[in-house]
Amino acid sequence: MSHLLPEAVQSMIPVFIQISYLVAMALFIIGIKRLSSPATARRGNQLAATGMLIGLVVTLFDRQIISFELIIAGLIIGGTIGAVAARTVAMTSMPQMVAIYNGFGGGASALVAWGEFARAGDGVVTWAGQDLTTAGLGILIGSLTFTGSFVAYGKLQGIVSGRPITFPLQNYFNLLITLAILVLIGLFVIDPLNSHLFWLIFGLSLFLGLLTVLPIGGADMPVVISLLNSYSGIAASMAGFVINNNLLIISGALVGAAGLILTNIMCQAMDRTLGNVLFGAFGGGDETQAAEETTDKSLRKTFAEDVAIQCAYAKKVVIVPGYGLAVAQAQHTLKEVADSLEERGVTIKYGIHPVAGRMPGHMNVLLAEADVPYDQLLDMEEINPEFKTTDVVLIIGANDVVNPAAKSNPGSPIYGMPILNVDEAKQTIFFKRSLSPGFSGIDNELFYAETNQMFFGDAKESLQKLARAIKELED
Amino acid sequence: MEDLIFNLFIFVLASFVGFELISKVPPTLHTPLMSGANAISGITLIGAVVVAGSLDAGVARWIGLAAIIFATINVVGGFMVTDRMLEMFKKKGDER
């Protein structure tokens, strides 16, 4: 686009581009900062988007760019797909959606490294060693982010089995492949014209993405997506090294750091180390065995009318929502129940476990969608001291996050995970479809506790019945 | 080599900025944050534009096109979906 301008202006363009990049970078940093408070978060996201727009538009003035057909076509195609997906995706599918976007981002970085390599043609022999190294690393990280994210998507969407898919010596095998790729990158730096090396690096990296995510259980996918999010940032940074663009390097590094911090927070919430998540092949315990064990214990079943009375005459009711609530699309019905209880003077609070839903904060988004004010949503540390003074806890579609085995049974796979101490409340009521174990495949002793009642049925139908029963009380 | 050293400097500094920025986000906002940060990683779009827009190259242009499509899905989808989530957050008694 630059050739359209007078020559005096043309000479200013590189400076203009760099200054605009500086502005874009500042907008990214301020944007992320504003994302840290609910009141300013939306504005923060818009600022970051503005930064992206500025970065894109000024790049079109780069002297290297002489044709625009493909650029415009690509922006239209990608923009349409992205926008349609963003508008139509259900809030419950948000983790999958982030996984897909992330996969595309990582894939794009790998393609940029490849494209830059292809653009140089035989000229790559003039590339410095560090450029070839970062190109190789960009392809490695970008490609494994691409395939890894799609496996994560498949697991969350139920296309790929959520259970860990393992084979003997898997971790060693993966380590071997990783080392092999690094050695190949080394050889590639020495002999960049050998296209076999290039394709081997590409192919093995794609394969590595599959291998590293397949052995991880479905319940751990959020951690994986968060880590892959960090990777896609690093991949973008590597692409920045290859084309020597500081905006890419900086933004990529910001996202890389963000992803790592978030990944760490998620692991802490489950009291596990990242290594354990990645290599532990956790979850998917033997369901049949769990079912057999349960047959000789007694349950207390309850019904809508009974739950309605208990709640309506309680002082304080705490609601513990889980992913099952979201699957049943019952957030709005839940809000209706909460409203009618509040009208009767009952204090309503929501206890949100850090890993409720499928990602930290996912449940908050789902409840916000149903107009639940965010000051009623309490984090685990805030709600746990309150259970002692709580009359009724309604546990809807959650299981593992309230399972006392995490505190009492060292043999349990979730032992050590911080949980919501609902067993301290006077009464707990589980809303469940059946006795099936949770996402991680573990039975829950709390079902059989004396202070617990089971309200079987689809979460949404049960809540609808409960809403009607509470209304009938008022007559 | 000087380029590399300079680039490494900004890479490391930006990483520290990222750590500091993100350690202060409340759990409520982790999902939107992940999604918003993810959209920013679509910045690789700029690299894709450079690759696709340079006329002198044959295959590279088409690789660039694919990169643009991928990156734009990431950017546009990421920011829009984050906005959709954040739009729903409101305080008790807030009216829109």
Coordinates of C-alpha atoms in Angstrom, one line a residue:
Chain A
M1 CA 0.0 0.0 0.0
S2 CA 3.0 2.2 0.7
H3 CA 3.8 2.9 -3.0
L4 CA 0.6 4.9 -3.3
L5 CA 2.0 7.6 -1.0
P6 CA 4.4 10.5 -1.9
E7 CA 8.1 9.6 -1.5
A8 CA 8.7 12.0 1.4
V9 CA 5.9 10.2 3.4
Q10 CA 7.2 6.8 2.3
S11 CA 10.5 7.2 4.1
M12 CA 8.6 7.9 7.3
I13 CA 6.6 4.7 7.1
P14 CA 8.9 2.3 9.0
V15 CA 9.0 4.7 11.9
F16 CA 5.2 5.1 11.8
I17 CA 4.8 1.4 11.8
Q18 CA 7.1 0.9 14.8
I19 CA 5.3 3.7 16.8
S20 CA 1.9 2.2 16.0
Y21 CA 3.3 -1.2 17.2
L22 CA 4.3 0.5 20.4
V23 CA 0.7 1.8 20.8
A24 CA -0.7 -1.7 20.1
M25 CA 1.6 -3.2 22.6
A26 CA 0.5 -0.7 25.3
L27 CA -3.1 -1.4 24.5
F28 CA -2.5 -5.2 25.0
I29 CA -0.9 -4.6 28.4
I30 CA -3.6 -2.2 29.5
G31 CA -6.2 -4.5 28.1
I32 CA -5.0 -7.5 30.1
K33 CA -4.7 -5.3 33.2
R34 CA -8.3 -4.2 32.8
L35 CA -9.4 -7.8 32.4
S36 CA -8.5 -8.2 36.1
S37 CA -11.7 -6.6 37.4
P38 CA -15.3 -7.4 36.4
A39 CA -16.2 -3.8 36.1
T40 CA -13.5 -3.0 33.6
A41 CA -13.0 -6.3 31.9
R42 CA -15.1 -5.7 28.9
R43 CA -13.4 -2.5 28.1
G44 CA -10.1 -4.2 28.6
N45 CA -11.0 -6.8 26.0
Q46 CA -12.1 -4.1 23.6
L47 CA -8.8 -2.2 24.1
A48 CA -6.8 -5.3 23.3
A49 CA -9.0 -5.8 20.1
T50 CA -8.3 -2.2 19.2
G51 CA -4.6 -2.8 19.6
M52 CA -4.9 -5.8 17.3
L53 CA -6.7 -3.8 14.7
I54 CA -4.0 -1.0 14.8
G55 CA -1.2 -3.6 14.5
L56 CA -2.9 -5.2 11.5
V57 CA -3.8 -2.0 9.6
V58 CA -0.3 -0.5 9.9
T59 CA 1.3 -3.7 8.8
L60 CA -0.5 -3.3 5.5
F61 CA 1.8 -0.3 4.9
D62 CA 4.9 -2.5 5.2
R63 CA 7.0 -2.2 2.1
Q64 CA 7.3 -5.9 1.6
I65 CA 3.5 -6.1 1.0
I66 CA 2.6 -5.6 -2.7
S67 CA -0.5 -7.6 -3.3
F68 CA -3.7 -7.6 -1.3
E69 CA -6.0 -10.2 -2.9
L70 CA -5.0 -13.0 -0.7
I71 CA -4.8 -10.9 2.4
I72 CA -8.4 -9.6 1.9
A73 CA -9.7 -13.1 1.0
G74 CA -8.0 -14.6 4.1
L75 CA -9.3 -11.9 6.4
I76 CA -12.9 -12.3 5.1
I77 CA -12.9 -16.1 5.2
G78 CA -11.3 -16.3 8.7
G79 CA -13.3 -13.4 10.0
T80 CA -16.6 -14.9 8.9
I81 CA -15.8 -18.3 10.4
G82 CA -14.5 -16.8 13.6
A83 CA -17.5 -14.5 14.0
V84 CA -20.2 -17.0 13.2
A85 CA -18.6 -19.5 15.7
A86 CA -18.3 -16.9 18.4
R87 CA -22.0 -15.9 18.0
T88 CA -23.4 -19.3 17.9
V89 CA -21.4 -21.3 20.4
A90 CA -23.3 -22.2 23.6
M91 CA -21.7 -20.9 26.8
T92 CA -21.4 -24.5 28.0
S93 CA -19.1 -25.3 25.1
M94 CA -16.8 -22.4 25.8
P95 CA -13.8 -24.5 26.8
Q96 CA -14.0 -26.4 23.5
M97 CA -14.3 -23.2 21.6
V98 CA -11.2 -21.7 23.3
A99 CA -9.4 -25.0 22.5
I100 CA -10.2 -24.7 18.8
Y101 CA -9.3 -21.0 18.5
N102 CA -6.1 -21.8 20.3
G103 CA -5.4 -24.6 17.8
F104 CA -5.8 -22.3 14.9
G105 CA -3.6 -19.7 16.5
G106 CA -0.8 -22.2 17.1
G107 CA -1.3 -23.6 13.6
A108 CA -1.0 -20.1 12.1
S109 CA 2.3 -19.5 13.8
A110 CA 3.7 -22.8 12.4
L111 CA 2.4 -21.8 9.0
V112 CA 4.1 -18.3 9.3
A113 CA 7.4 -20.0 10.0
W114 CA 6.9 -22.4 7.1
G115 CA 5.7 -19.6 4.8
E116 CA 8.7 -17.5 5.6
F117 CA 11.0 -20.5 5.0
A118 CA 9.3 -21.2 1.7
R119 CA 9.4 -17.5 0.7
A120 CA 13.2 -17.5 1.1
G121 CA 13.5 -20.6 -1.2
D122 CA 17.1 -21.4 -1.7
G123 CA 17.9 -18.2 0.0
V124 CA 17.6 -19.9 3.4
V125 CA 21.3 -20.7 3.1
T126 CA 21.9 -17.0 3.9
W127 CA 19.8 -17.3 7.1
A128 CA 21.7 -17.0 10.3
G129 CA 21.7 -20.0 12.6
Q130 CA 19.4 -18.4 15.2
D131 CA 16.7 -17.7 12.5
L132 CA 16.7 -21.3 11.5
T133 CA 16.5 -22.4 15.1
T134 CA 13.6 -20.1 15.9
A135 CA 11.8 -21.2 12.6
G136 CA 12.3 -24.8 13.7
L137 CA 11.1 -24.1 17.2
G138 CA 8.1 -22.1 15.9
I139 CA 7.1 -25.1 13.7
L140 CA 7.5 -27.5 16.7
I141 CA 5.5 -25.5 19.2
G142 CA 2.9 -24.3 16.7
S143 CA 2.3 -27.7 15.3
L144 CA 2.0 -29.5 18.6
T145 CA -0.4 -26.8 19.8
F146 CA -2.5 -27.3 16.7
T147 CA -3.0 -31.1 17.0
G148 CA -3.0 -31.0 20.8
S149 CA -5.7 -28.4 20.9
F150 CA -7.9 -30.4 18.6
V151 CA -7.5 -33.6 20.7
A152 CA -8.5 -31.5 23.7
Y153 CA -11.5 -30.3 21.7
G154 CA -12.4 -33.8 20.8
K155 CA -12.2 -35.0 24.4
L156 CA -14.4 -32.2 25.7
Q157 CA -16.9 -32.6 22.9
G158 CA -17.0 -36.4 23.4
I159 CA -15.6 -37.2 19.9
V160 CA -12.5 -38.7 21.5
S161 CA -12.8 -40.8 24.6
G162 CA -12.3 -38.7 27.7
R163 CA -10.5 -41.5 29.4
P164 CA -6.7 -41.5 29.3
I165 CA -5.5 -43.4 26.2
T166 CA -2.2 -44.9 27.3
F167 CA 0.4 -47.5 26.2
P168 CA 3.4 -48.8 28.0
L169 CA 6.5 -46.5 28.3
Q170 CA 4.4 -43.7 26.7
N171 CA 6.1 -40.9 28.6
Y172 CA 9.6 -42.2 27.6
F173 CA 8.4 -42.6 24.0
N174 CA 7.1 -38.9 24.0
L175 CA 10.4 -37.8 25.5
L176 CA 12.3 -39.7 22.8
I177 CA 10.2 -38.0 20.0
T178 CA 10.8 -34.6 21.6
L179 CA 14.5 -35.2 21.7
A180 CA 14.5 -36.5 18.1
I181 CA 12.7 -33.3 17.0
L182 CA 15.3 -31.1 18.8
V183 CA 18.2 -33.1 17.2
L184 CA 16.5 -32.7 13.7
I185 CA 16.2 -28.9 14.3
G186 CA 19.9 -28.9 15.0
L187 CA 20.6 -30.8 11.7
F188 CA 18.2 -28.5 9.9
V189 CA 20.3 -25.5 11.1
I190 CA 23.4 -27.1 9.6
D191 CA 21.6 -28.2 6.4
P192 CA 18.6 -25.9 5.7
L193 CA 18.2 -27.1 2.1
N194 CA 17.5 -30.7 3.1
S195 CA 13.7 -30.7 2.8
H196 CA 13.4 -34.2 4.3
L197 CA 14.6 -32.7 7.6
F198 CA 12.0 -30.0 7.4
W199 CA 9.1 -32.3 6.8
L200 CA 10.3 -34.7 9.5
I201 CA 10.3 -31.9 12.0
F202 CA 6.8 -30.8 10.9
G203 CA 5.3 -34.3 10.9
L204 CA 6.8 -35.4 14.2
S205 CA 5.7 -32.2 15.9
L206 CA 2.1 -32.7 14.7
F207 CA 2.3 -36.3 16.0
L208 CA 3.8 -35.2 19.3
G209 CA 0.7 -32.9 19.9
L210 CA -1.6 -36.0 19.6
L211 CA 0.6 -38.2 21.8
T212 CA 1.0 -35.7 24.6
V213 CA -2.7 -34.9 25.0
L214 CA -4.3 -38.4 24.4
P215 CA -3.0 -39.9 27.7
I216 CA -4.5 -37.0 29.7
G217 CA -8.0 -37.5 31.2
G218 CA -11.0 -35.4 30.1
A219 CA -11.2 -33.8 33.6
D220 CA -7.8 -32.3 33.1
M221 CA -8.5 -30.8 29.7
P222 CA -8.8 -27.2 31.1
V223 CA -5.3 -27.4 32.4
V224 CA -4.1 -28.7 29.1
I225 CA -5.9 -26.0 27.1
S226 CA -4.5 -23.4 29.4
L227 CA -1.0 -24.8 28.9
L228 CA -1.5 -25.0 25.1
N229 CA -2.7 -21.4 25.2
S230 CA 0.6 -20.5 26.7
Y231 CA 2.4 -22.5 24.0
S232 CA 0.5 -20.7 21.2
G233 CA 1.8 -17.5 22.7
I234 CA 5.3 -18.8 22.6
A235 CA 4.8 -20.0 19.1
A236 CA 3.7 -16.5 18.0
S237 CA 6.8 -15.1 19.7
M238 CA 9.0 -17.6 17.8
A239 CA 7.3 -16.5 14.6
G240 CA 8.2 -13.0 15.6
F241 CA 11.9 -13.9 16.0
V242 CA 11.8 -15.4 12.5
I243 CA 10.3 -12.4 10.8
N244 CA 12.1 -10.0 13.2
N245 CA 8.9 -8.3 14.4
N246 CA 8.9 -7.0 17.9
L247 CA 5.2 -6.7 18.3
L248 CA 4.8 -10.5 17.7
I249 CA 7.7 -11.2 20.2
I250 CA 6.2 -9.1 22.9
S251 CA 2.5 -10.1 22.5
G252 CA 3.5 -13.8 22.3
A253 CA 5.6 -13.5 25.4
L254 CA 2.7 -11.8 27.3
V255 CA 0.3 -14.6 26.4
G256 CA 2.9 -17.2 27.1
A257 CA 3.4 -15.9 30.6
A258 CA -0.4 -15.5 31.1
G259 CA -1.0 -19.1 30.1
L260 CA 1.6 -20.4 32.5
I261 CA 0.3 -18.4 35.5
L262 CA -3.2 -19.5 34.8
T263 CA -2.1 -23.2 34.3
N264 CA -0.4 -23.0 37.7
I265 CA -3.5 -21.5 39.4
M266 CA -5.6 -24.4 37.9
C267 CA -3.1 -27.0 39.1
Q268 CA -3.0 -25.5 42.6
A269 CA -6.8 -25.6 42.8
M270 CA -6.7 -29.4 42.3
D271 CA -3.6 -29.7 44.5
R272 CA -1.7 -31.4 41.8
T273 CA 1.5 -30.5 40.1
L274 CA 1.7 -29.8 36.4
G275 CA 3.9 -32.9 35.9
N276 CA 1.2 -35.0 37.5
V277 CA -1.5 -33.7 35.2
L278 CA 0.6 -34.2 32.1
F279 CA 2.1 -37.5 32.8
G280 CA -0.2 -39.1 35.5
A281 CA -2.9 -40.4 33.1
F282 CA -5.4 -39.5 35.8
G283 CA -9.1 -40.3 36.0
G284 CA -11.5 -42.7 34.3
G285 CA -11.4 -45.2 37.2
D286 CA -13.2 -48.5 37.0
E287 CA -16.9 -47.5 36.9
T288 CA -18.3 -51.0 37.1
Q289 CA -16.4 -51.6 40.3
A290 CA -17.7 -48.4 41.8
A291 CA -21.3 -49.3 40.9
E292 CA -20.9 -52.7 42.6
E293 CA -19.6 -51.2 45.8
T294 CA -22.5 -48.9 46.1
T295 CA -25.3 -51.4 46.0
D296 CA -25.1 -52.3 49.7
K297 CA -25.2 -48.8 51.1
S298 CA -28.5 -47.0 51.7
L299 CA -29.6 -43.7 50.2
R300 CA -32.2 -41.2 51.3
K301 CA -34.3 -40.2 48.3
T302 CA -36.3 -37.0 48.4
F303 CA -38.9 -35.1 46.3
A304 CA -39.6 -31.6 45.1
E305 CA -42.2 -30.8 47.7
D306 CA -39.9 -31.9 50.5
V307 CA -37.0 -29.9 49.1
A308 CA -39.2 -26.9 48.7
I309 CA -40.3 -26.9 52.4
Q310 CA -36.7 -27.4 53.6
C311 CA -35.4 -24.5 51.5
A312 CA -38.4 -22.2 52.2
Y313 CA -38.0 -22.4 55.9
A314 CA -34.2 -22.2 55.9
K315 CA -32.3 -19.1 56.8
K316 CA -29.4 -19.7 54.5
V317 CA -29.2 -21.8 51.4
V318 CA -26.0 -22.4 49.5
I319 CA -26.1 -23.6 45.9
V320 CA -23.2 -25.6 44.6
P321 CA -23.5 -25.7 40.8
G322 CA -21.4 -28.1 38.7
Y323 CA -21.1 -28.8 35.0
G324 CA -24.2 -31.0 35.1
L325 CA -26.2 -27.9 35.7
A326 CA -24.8 -26.3 32.6
V327 CA -25.3 -29.4 30.5
A328 CA -29.0 -29.5 31.4
Q329 CA -29.2 -25.7 30.5
A330 CA -30.8 -25.2 33.9
Q331 CA -29.1 -22.0 35.0
H332 CA -32.2 -19.9 34.3
T333 CA -34.5 -22.3 36.2
L334 CA -32.1 -22.2 39.1
K335 CA -32.2 -18.4 39.1
E336 CA -36.0 -18.6 39.2
V337 CA -35.8 -20.9 42.3
A338 CA -33.3 -18.7 43.9
D339 CA -35.4 -15.6 43.3
S340 CA -38.6 -17.1 44.8
L341 CA -36.6 -18.2 47.9
E342 CA -35.1 -14.7 48.3
E343 CA -38.6 -13.3 48.1
R344 CA -39.4 -15.4 51.2
G345 CA -36.4 -13.9 53.0
V346 CA -33.9 -16.8 52.5
T347 CA -30.3 -15.8 52.1
I348 CA -29.0 -17.3 48.9
K349 CA -25.3 -17.8 48.1
Y350 CA -23.5 -19.7 45.4
G351 CA -20.3 -21.7 46.3
I352 CA -18.1 -21.9 43.2
H353 CA -15.2 -24.4 43.3
P354 CA -12.2 -23.2 41.3
V355 CA -12.6 -26.0 38.8
A356 CA -16.5 -26.0 38.7
G357 CA -17.5 -26.2 35.1
R358 CA -14.7 -27.2 32.8
M359 CA -12.4 -24.2 33.3
P360 CA -11.7 -21.8 36.2
G361 CA -14.4 -19.1 36.0
H362 CA -16.5 -21.1 33.5
M363 CA -19.3 -21.5 36.1
N364 CA -19.3 -17.8 36.8
V365 CA -19.8 -17.1 33.1
L366 CA -22.7 -19.6 32.9
L367 CA -24.4 -18.1 36.0
A368 CA -23.8 -14.6 34.7
E369 CA -25.6 -15.6 31.6
A370 CA -28.7 -16.3 33.8
D371 CA -28.4 -12.9 35.4
V372 CA -27.1 -14.1 38.7
P373 CA -25.3 -11.1 40.2
Y374 CA -21.6 -11.8 40.6
D375 CA -21.4 -10.6 44.2
Q376 CA -23.5 -13.7 45.2
L377 CA -20.9 -16.0 43.7
L378 CA -18.4 -16.9 46.4
D379 CA -15.0 -18.6 45.8
M380 CA -14.1 -21.7 47.8
E381 CA -12.1 -19.8 50.4
E382 CA -15.0 -17.4 51.0
I383 CA -17.8 -20.0 51.1
N384 CA -16.1 -22.7 53.1
P385 CA -16.3 -21.0 56.6
E386 CA -20.0 -20.4 55.9
F387 CA -21.1 -24.0 55.6
K388 CA -21.3 -24.5 59.4
T389 CA -24.1 -21.9 59.5
T390 CA -25.8 -23.1 56.4
D391 CA -29.2 -24.9 56.7
V392 CA -29.4 -26.4 53.2
V393 CA -26.9 -27.0 50.5
L394 CA -28.2 -27.7 47.0
I395 CA -25.6 -29.6 45.0
I396 CA -26.6 -29.5 41.4
G397 CA -24.7 -31.4 38.8
A398 CA -21.5 -31.4 40.9
N399 CA -19.8 -34.3 42.4
D400 CA -16.0 -34.4 42.7
V401 CA -15.7 -30.9 44.1
V402 CA -17.7 -31.9 47.2
N403 CA -16.3 -35.4 47.6
P404 CA -15.0 -35.9 51.1
A405 CA -12.7 -38.6 49.9
A406 CA -10.4 -35.8 48.9
K407 CA -9.9 -35.1 52.6
S408 CA -10.3 -38.6 54.1
N409 CA -9.2 -41.3 51.7
P410 CA -5.5 -41.3 50.8
G411 CA -6.2 -44.0 48.3
S412 CA -8.6 -41.8 46.2
P413 CA -7.2 -40.3 43.0
I414 CA -8.5 -36.9 44.1
Y415 CA -7.0 -37.1 47.6
G416 CA -5.6 -33.7 48.5
M417 CA -7.7 -31.7 46.2
P418 CA -9.3 -28.8 48.1
I419 CA -13.1 -29.3 48.2
L420 CA -16.2 -27.4 49.2
N421 CA -16.9 -28.6 52.8
V422 CA -20.6 -29.1 52.2
D423 CA -20.6 -32.0 54.8
E424 CA -20.4 -29.3 57.5
A425 CA -23.9 -28.0 56.6
K426 CA -27.0 -29.2 58.4
Q427 CA -28.5 -30.8 55.3
T428 CA -27.2 -31.5 51.8
I429 CA -29.3 -32.3 48.8
F430 CA -27.8 -33.8 45.7
F431 CA -29.5 -33.2 42.4
K432 CA -28.4 -36.0 40.2
R433 CA -29.5 -37.9 37.2
S434 CA -28.3 -41.2 38.6
L435 CA -25.6 -42.6 40.9
S436 CA -22.9 -42.4 38.2
P437 CA -19.5 -41.1 39.3
G438 CA -18.3 -37.7 38.3
F439 CA -16.2 -36.6 35.4
S440 CA -13.1 -38.1 37.0
G441 CA -14.9 -41.4 37.5
I442 CA -14.8 -41.5 41.3
D443 CA -17.7 -42.6 43.7
N444 CA -18.8 -40.2 46.4
E445 CA -19.3 -41.3 50.0
L446 CA -21.4 -38.2 50.7
F447 CA -24.3 -39.7 48.9
Y448 CA -24.8 -42.2 51.8
A449 CA -24.2 -39.7 54.6
E450 CA -27.0 -39.3 57.2
T451 CA -27.4 -35.6 56.5
N452 CA -27.7 -36.1 52.8
Q453 CA -30.7 -36.6 50.5
M454 CA -30.8 -37.5 46.9
F455 CA -33.1 -35.8 44.4
F456 CA -32.9 -37.9 41.3
G457 CA -33.8 -36.6 37.9
D458 CA -32.6 -34.3 35.1
A459 CA -31.3 -31.1 36.7
K460 CA -33.6 -28.9 34.7
E461 CA -36.8 -30.9 35.3
S462 CA -36.0 -31.3 39.0
L463 CA -35.5 -27.5 39.4
Q464 CA -38.7 -26.8 37.5
K465 CA -40.6 -29.1 39.9
L466 CA -38.9 -27.4 42.8
A467 CA -39.9 -24.0 41.5
R468 CA -43.5 -25.1 41.2
A469 CA -43.5 -26.6 44.6
I470 CA -42.1 -23.4 46.2
K471 CA -44.8 -21.4 44.5
E472 CA -47.5 -23.7 45.8
L473 CA -46.2 -23.2 49.3
E474 CA -47.1 -19.6 49.0
D475 CA -50.8 -20.3 48.5
Chain B
M1 CA 23.4 -11.6 16.3
E2 CA 22.7 -8.1 17.7
D3 CA 19.1 -8.5 16.5
L4 CA 18.8 -11.8 18.3
I5 CA 20.1 -10.4 21.6
F6 CA 17.8 -7.4 21.4
N7 CA 14.9 -9.6 20.6
L8 CA 15.8 -11.9 23.5
F9 CA 15.8 -8.8 25.8
I10 CA 12.3 -7.8 24.9
F11 CA 11.1 -11.4 25.0
V12 CA 12.3 -11.8 28.6
L13 CA 11.0 -8.4 29.7
A14 CA 7.6 -9.0 28.1
S15 CA 7.4 -12.3 29.9
F16 CA 7.9 -10.7 33.2
V17 CA 5.3 -8.1 32.5
G18 CA 2.9 -10.9 31.6
F19 CA 3.5 -12.7 34.9
E20 CA 2.9 -9.5 36.9
L21 CA -0.2 -8.6 35.0
I22 CA -1.9 -11.9 35.3
S23 CA -1.2 -12.9 38.8
K24 CA -3.8 -10.4 40.0
V25 CA -6.9 -11.6 38.1
P26 CA -9.8 -13.0 40.3
P27 CA -11.0 -16.5 39.5
T28 CA -14.3 -15.2 38.2
L29 CA -12.5 -13.8 35.2
H30 CA -10.1 -16.7 34.5
T31 CA -12.2 -18.1 31.6
P32 CA -12.6 -14.7 29.8
L33 CA -8.9 -14.0 30.5
M34 CA -7.8 -17.2 28.9
S35 CA -10.0 -16.5 25.9
G36 CA -8.9 -12.9 25.7
A37 CA -5.2 -13.7 26.0
N38 CA -5.7 -16.4 23.4
A39 CA -7.1 -13.8 21.0
I40 CA -4.0 -11.7 21.5
S41 CA -1.8 -14.7 20.6
G42 CA -3.5 -14.4 17.2
I43 CA -1.1 -11.5 16.7
T44 CA 0.8 -14.0 14.5
L45 CA -1.8 -12.7 11.9
I46 CA 0.7 -9.8 11.2
G47 CA 3.3 -12.3 10.2
A48 CA 0.8 -14.1 8.1
V49 CA -0.1 -10.9 6.3
V50 CA 3.6 -10.3 5.5
V51 CA 4.0 -13.8 4.1
A52 CA 0.9 -13.7 2.0
G53 CA 1.3 -10.2 0.7
S54 CA 4.8 -10.6 -0.9
L55 CA 4.2 -11.2 -4.5
D56 CA 7.6 -12.6 -5.4
A57 CA 6.8 -16.0 -3.9
G58 CA 4.6 -18.7 -5.3
V59 CA 3.9 -21.4 -2.7
A60 CA 4.7 -19.2 0.2
R61 CA 1.7 -16.9 -0.7
W62 CA -0.7 -19.8 -0.3
I63 CA 0.8 -20.9 2.9
G64 CA 0.4 -17.3 4.0
L65 CA -3.3 -17.4 3.0
A66 CA -3.9 -20.4 5.2
A67 CA -2.0 -18.7 8.0
I68 CA -4.2 -15.6 7.6
I69 CA -7.4 -17.7 7.7
F70 CA -6.2 -19.6 10.8
A71 CA -5.0 -16.5 12.6
T72 CA -8.1 -14.5 11.8
I73 CA -10.4 -17.2 13.2
N74 CA -8.3 -17.0 16.4
V75 CA -8.4 -13.2 16.6
V76 CA -12.0 -12.4 15.5
G77 CA -13.5 -15.4 17.3
G78 CA -11.4 -14.9 20.4
F79 CA -12.2 -11.3 21.0
M80 CA -15.9 -11.7 20.1
V81 CA -16.5 -14.6 22.3
T82 CA -14.7 -12.9 25.2
D83 CA -16.9 -9.8 24.7
R84 CA -19.9 -12.1 24.7
M85 CA -18.9 -13.5 28.1
L86 CA -18.0 -10.2 29.7
E87 CA -21.2 -8.6 28.5
M88 CA -23.1 -10.8 30.9
F89 CA -21.2 -9.9 34.0
K90 CA -23.1 -7.5 36.2
K91 CA -23.6 -6.5 39.8
K92 CA -26.7 -7.1 41.8
G93 CA -29.2 -4.4 40.9
D94 CA -27.3 -3.3 37.7
E95 CA -29.7 -2.4 34.9
R96 CA -28.6 -2.2 31.3

